[in-house]
CSV table of C-alpha atoms in Angstrom, one decimal:
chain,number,residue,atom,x,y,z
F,700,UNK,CA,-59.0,-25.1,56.1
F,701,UNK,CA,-56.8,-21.9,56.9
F,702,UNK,CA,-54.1,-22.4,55.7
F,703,UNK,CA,-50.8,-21.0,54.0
F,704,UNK,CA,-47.7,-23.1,53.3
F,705,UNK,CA,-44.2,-21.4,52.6
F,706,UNK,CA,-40.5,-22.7,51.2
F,707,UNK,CA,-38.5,-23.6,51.8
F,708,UNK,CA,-38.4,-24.4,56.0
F,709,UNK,CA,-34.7,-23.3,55.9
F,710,UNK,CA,-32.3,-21.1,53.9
F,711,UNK,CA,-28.7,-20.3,54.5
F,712,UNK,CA,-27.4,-18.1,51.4
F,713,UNK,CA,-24.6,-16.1,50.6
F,714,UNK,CA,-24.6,-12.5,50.2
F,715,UNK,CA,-23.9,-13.0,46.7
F,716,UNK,CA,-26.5,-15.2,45.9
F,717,UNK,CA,-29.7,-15.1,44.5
F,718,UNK,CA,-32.2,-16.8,45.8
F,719,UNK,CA,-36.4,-17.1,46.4
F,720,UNK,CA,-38.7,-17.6,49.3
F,721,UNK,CA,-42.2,-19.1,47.8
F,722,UNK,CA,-45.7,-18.6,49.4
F,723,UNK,CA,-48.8,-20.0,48.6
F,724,UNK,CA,-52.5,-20.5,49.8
F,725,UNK,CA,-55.8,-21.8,48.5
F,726,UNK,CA,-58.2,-20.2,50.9
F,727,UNK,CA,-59.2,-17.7,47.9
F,728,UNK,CA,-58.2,-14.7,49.9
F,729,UNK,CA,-57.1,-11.6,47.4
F,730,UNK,CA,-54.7,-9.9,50.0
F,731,UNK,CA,-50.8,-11.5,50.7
F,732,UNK,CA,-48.0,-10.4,53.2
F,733,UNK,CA,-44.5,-10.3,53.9
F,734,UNK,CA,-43.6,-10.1,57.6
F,735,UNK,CA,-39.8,-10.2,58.9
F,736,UNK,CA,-39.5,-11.3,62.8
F,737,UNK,CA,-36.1,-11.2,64.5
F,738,UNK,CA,-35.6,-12.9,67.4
F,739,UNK,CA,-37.7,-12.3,70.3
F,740,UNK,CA,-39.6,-9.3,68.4
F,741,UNK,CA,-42.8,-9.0,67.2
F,742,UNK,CA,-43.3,-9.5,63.6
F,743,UNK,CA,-42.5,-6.2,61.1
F,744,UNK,CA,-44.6,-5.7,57.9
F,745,UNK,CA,-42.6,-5.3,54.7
F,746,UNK,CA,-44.8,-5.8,51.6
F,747,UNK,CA,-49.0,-5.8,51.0
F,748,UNK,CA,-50.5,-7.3,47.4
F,749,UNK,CA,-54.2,-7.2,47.4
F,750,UNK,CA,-55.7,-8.7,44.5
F,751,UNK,CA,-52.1,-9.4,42.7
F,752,UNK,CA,-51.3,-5.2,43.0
F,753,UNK,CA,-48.6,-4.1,45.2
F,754,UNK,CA,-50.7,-2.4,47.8
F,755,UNK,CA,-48.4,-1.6,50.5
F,756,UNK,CA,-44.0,-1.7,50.5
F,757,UNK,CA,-43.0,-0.2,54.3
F,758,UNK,CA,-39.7,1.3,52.9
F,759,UNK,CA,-37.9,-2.5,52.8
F,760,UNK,CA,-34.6,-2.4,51.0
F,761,UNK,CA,-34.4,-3.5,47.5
F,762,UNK,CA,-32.6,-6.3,47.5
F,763,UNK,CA,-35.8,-7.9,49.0
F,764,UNK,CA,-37.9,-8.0,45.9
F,765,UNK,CA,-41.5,-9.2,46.4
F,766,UNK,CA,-43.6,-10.8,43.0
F,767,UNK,CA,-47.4,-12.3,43.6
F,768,UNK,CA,-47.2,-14.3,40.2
F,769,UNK,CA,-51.4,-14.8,40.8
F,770,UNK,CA,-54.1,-14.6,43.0
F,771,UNK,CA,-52.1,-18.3,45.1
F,772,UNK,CA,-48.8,-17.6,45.7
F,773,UNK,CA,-46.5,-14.7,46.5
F,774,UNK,CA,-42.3,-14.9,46.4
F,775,UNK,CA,-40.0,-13.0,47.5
F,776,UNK,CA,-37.0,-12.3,45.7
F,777,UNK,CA,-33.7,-12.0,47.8
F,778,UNK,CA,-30.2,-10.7,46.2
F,779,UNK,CA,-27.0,-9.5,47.6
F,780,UNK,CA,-28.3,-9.9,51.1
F,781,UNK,CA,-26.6,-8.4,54.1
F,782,UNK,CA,-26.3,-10.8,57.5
F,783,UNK,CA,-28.9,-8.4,59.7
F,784,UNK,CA,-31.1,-9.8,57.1
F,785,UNK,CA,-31.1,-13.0,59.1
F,786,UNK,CA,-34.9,-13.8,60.0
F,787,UNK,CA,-37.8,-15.8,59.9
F,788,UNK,CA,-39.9,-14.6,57.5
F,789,UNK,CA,-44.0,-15.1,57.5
F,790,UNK,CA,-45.8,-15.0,54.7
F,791,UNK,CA,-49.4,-14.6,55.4
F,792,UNK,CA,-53.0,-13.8,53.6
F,793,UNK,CA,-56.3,-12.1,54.1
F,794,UNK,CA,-60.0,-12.4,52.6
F,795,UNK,CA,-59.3,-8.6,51.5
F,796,UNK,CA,-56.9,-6.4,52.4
F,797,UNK,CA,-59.1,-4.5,55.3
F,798,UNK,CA,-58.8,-3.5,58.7
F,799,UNK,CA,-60.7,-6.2,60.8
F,800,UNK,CA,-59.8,-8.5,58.6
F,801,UNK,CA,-58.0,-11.7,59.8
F,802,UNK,CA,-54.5,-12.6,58.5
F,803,UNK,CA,-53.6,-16.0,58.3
F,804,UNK,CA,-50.3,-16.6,58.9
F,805,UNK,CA,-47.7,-19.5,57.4
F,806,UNK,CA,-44.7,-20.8,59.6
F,807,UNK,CA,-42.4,-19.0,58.1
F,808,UNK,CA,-38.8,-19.9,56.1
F,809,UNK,CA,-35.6,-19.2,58.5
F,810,UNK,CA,-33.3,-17.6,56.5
F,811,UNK,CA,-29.4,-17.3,57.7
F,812,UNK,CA,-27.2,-14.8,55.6
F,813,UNK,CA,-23.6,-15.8,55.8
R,1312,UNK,CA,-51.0,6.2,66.1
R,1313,UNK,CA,-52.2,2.8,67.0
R,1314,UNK,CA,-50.1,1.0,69.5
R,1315,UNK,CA,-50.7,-1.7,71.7
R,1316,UNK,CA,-48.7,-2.5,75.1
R,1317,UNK,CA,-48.1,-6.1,77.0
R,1318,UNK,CA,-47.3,-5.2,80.1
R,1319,UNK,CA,-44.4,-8.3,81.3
R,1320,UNK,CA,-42.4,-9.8,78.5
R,1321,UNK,CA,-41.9,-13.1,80.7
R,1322,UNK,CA,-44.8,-14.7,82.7
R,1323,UNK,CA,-44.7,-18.1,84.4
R,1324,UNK,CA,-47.1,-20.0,86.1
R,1325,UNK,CA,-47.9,-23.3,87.5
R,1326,UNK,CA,-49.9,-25.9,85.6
R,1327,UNK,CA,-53.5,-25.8,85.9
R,1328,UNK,CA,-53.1,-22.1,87.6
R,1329,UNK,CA,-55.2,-19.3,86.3
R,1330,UNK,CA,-52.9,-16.7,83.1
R,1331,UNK,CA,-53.2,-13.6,82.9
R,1332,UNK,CA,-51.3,-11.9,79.9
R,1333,UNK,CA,-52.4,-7.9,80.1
R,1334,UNK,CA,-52.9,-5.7,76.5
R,1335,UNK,CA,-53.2,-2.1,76.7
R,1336,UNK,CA,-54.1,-0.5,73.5
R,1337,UNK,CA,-53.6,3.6,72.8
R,1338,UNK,CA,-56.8,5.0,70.6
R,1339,UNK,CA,-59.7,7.0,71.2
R,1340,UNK,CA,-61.9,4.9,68.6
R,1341,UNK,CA,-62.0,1.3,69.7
R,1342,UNK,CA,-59.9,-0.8,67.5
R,1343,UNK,CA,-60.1,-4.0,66.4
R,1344,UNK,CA,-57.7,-6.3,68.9
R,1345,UNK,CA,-56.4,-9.7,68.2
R,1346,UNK,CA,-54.2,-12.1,70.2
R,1347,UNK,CA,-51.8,-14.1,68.2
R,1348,UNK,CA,-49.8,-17.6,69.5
R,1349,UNK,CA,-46.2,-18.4,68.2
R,1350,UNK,CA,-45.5,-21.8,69.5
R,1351,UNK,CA,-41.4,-22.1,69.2
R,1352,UNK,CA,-40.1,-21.9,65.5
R,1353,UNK,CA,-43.6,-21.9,64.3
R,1354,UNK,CA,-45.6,-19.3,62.4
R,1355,UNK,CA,-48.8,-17.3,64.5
R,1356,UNK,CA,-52.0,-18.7,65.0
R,1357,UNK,CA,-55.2,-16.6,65.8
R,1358,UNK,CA,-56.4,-17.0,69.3
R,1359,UNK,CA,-59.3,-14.8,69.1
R,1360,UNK,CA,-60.1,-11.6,68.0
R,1361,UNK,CA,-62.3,-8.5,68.9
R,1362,UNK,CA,-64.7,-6.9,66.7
R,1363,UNK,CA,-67.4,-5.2,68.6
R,1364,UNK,CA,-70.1,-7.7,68.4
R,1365,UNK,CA,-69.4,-9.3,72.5
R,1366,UNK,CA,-66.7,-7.8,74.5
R,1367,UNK,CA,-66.3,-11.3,76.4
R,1368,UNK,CA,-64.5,-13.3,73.2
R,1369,UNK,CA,-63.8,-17.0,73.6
R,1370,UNK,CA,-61.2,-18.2,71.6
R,1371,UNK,CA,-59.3,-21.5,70.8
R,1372,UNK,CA,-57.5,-23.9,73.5
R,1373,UNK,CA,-59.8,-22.4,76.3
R,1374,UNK,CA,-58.7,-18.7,75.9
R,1375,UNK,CA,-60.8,-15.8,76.3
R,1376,UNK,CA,-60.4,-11.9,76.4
R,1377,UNK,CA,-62.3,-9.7,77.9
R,1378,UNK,CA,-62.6,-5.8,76.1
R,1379,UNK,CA,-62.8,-3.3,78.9
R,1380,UNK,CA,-63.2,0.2,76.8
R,1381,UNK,CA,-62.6,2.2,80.1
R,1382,UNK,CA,-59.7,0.9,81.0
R,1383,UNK,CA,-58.6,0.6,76.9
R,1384,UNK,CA,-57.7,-3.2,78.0
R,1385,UNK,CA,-57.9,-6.5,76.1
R,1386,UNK,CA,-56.2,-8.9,78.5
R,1387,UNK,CA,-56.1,-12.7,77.7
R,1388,UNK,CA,-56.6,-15.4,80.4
R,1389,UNK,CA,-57.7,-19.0,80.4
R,1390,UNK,CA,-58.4,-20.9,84.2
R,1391,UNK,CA,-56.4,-23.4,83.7
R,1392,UNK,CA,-52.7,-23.7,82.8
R,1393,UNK,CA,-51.3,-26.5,80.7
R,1394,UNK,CA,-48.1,-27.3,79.7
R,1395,UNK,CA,-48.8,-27.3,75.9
R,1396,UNK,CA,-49.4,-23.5,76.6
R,1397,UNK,CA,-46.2,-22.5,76.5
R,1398,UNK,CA,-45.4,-20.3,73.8
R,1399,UNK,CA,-44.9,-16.4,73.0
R,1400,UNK,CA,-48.1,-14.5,73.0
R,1401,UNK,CA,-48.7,-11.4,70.7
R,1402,UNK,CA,-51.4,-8.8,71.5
R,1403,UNK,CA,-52.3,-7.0,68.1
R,1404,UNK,CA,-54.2,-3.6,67.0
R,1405,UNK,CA,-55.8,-2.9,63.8
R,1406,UNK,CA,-57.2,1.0,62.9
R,1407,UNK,CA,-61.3,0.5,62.2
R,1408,UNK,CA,-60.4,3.7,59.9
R,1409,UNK,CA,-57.6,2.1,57.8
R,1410,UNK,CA,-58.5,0.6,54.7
R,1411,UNK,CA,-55.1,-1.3,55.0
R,1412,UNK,CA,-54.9,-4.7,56.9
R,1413,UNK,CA,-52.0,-3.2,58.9
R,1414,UNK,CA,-52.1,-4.8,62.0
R,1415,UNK,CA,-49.6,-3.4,64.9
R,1416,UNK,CA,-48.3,-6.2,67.2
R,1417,UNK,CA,-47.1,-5.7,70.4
R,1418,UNK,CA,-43.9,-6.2,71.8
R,1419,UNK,CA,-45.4,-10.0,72.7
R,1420,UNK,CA,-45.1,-12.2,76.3
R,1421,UNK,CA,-43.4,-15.4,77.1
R,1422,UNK,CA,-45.5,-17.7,78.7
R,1423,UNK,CA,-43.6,-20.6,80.8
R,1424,UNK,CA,-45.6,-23.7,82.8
R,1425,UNK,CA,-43.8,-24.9,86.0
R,1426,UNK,CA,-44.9,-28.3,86.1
């Protein structure tokens, strides 16, 4: 059963706010992403735990803030977001972190900055 | 660099027609190659994936893609169209070197069905 569930679905948020994106999986894999995909674009890699460690961070912004609390779920931690940080973003896992290694992929949490 | 290229960003065929949805990867070491679906406002769902062991790979929903090393292709087709086929379709690259999973997508291709 591959599969990895994220919340919420939908999240409109202020740029003030503070708010979370949640992630989680029981497939027992040890690697976890973040992926941001605009609109008709491919998806763009922002964060890489493998086995709870923060493996790989591709220069995202800080006010995206990612935390993999254990080995099921990862979050990611928004604050004082701009509106170009509209998206759907994919959370998805791994077996290992690993090139050849399939990634599973959830169905993402829309997020609307207003 | 890896990089992958999908040549046609919008394809559109008639149902039950042969698709053809080309992937052009850059690399001098044969990579592992993956195609990815993205049905509308859904996440991405494996198709199939390249590893070295058959260069004919049959995937899922009647999909297969044929490596060509020569021609550093990994085109995906399937005989016969059908309108639940309709979705965006990434071609994706991973680096047999890397010890990261970083895999590079391509820019991806709209597939329509005319009825």
């Amino acid at each position: 059963d591959t599969e990895v569930t994220q919340t919420p679905k939908h999240l409109v948020m202020g740029m003030t706010n503070k708010k979370s994106l949640k992630c989680e999986q029981h497939m027992g894999h040890r690697a976890m992403y973040w992926y941001k995909q605009k609109a008709k674009k491919p998806p763009e890699l922002m964060f890489v735990y493998s086995y709870e460690k923060l493996s790989i961070n591709e220069s995202v912004p800080s006010r995206f803030s990612p935390e993999c609390p254990n080995s099921s779920l990862l979050n990611l931690h928004l604050h004082a977001l701009q509106p170009e940080d509209s998206a759907l973003y994919l959370c998805a896992s791994s077996l290992i972190q690993g090139a050849g290694n399939t990634i599973y992929f959830g169905e993402g949490s829309w997020l609307t900055v207003v | 660099a890896q990089s992958v290229t999908q040549l046609g960003s919008h394809v559109s065929v008639s149902e039950g027609a042969l698709v053809l949805l080309r992937c052009n990867y850059s690399s001098s070491v044969p990579p592992y190659l993956f195609w990815y679906v993205q049905y509308p406002n859904q996440g991405l769902q494996l198709l199939l994936k390249y590893t070295s062991a058959a260069t004919l790979v049959k995937g899922i929903n009647g999909f297969e893609a044929e490596f060509k090393k020569s021609e550093t292709s990994f085109h995906l087709t399937k005989p016969s169209a059908h309108m639940s086929d309709a979705a965006e379709y990434f071609c994706a690259v991973s680096d047999r070197s890397s010890s990261a999973s970083k895999i590079i997508f391509g820019s991806g291709t709209r597939l329509s069905i005319r009825p």
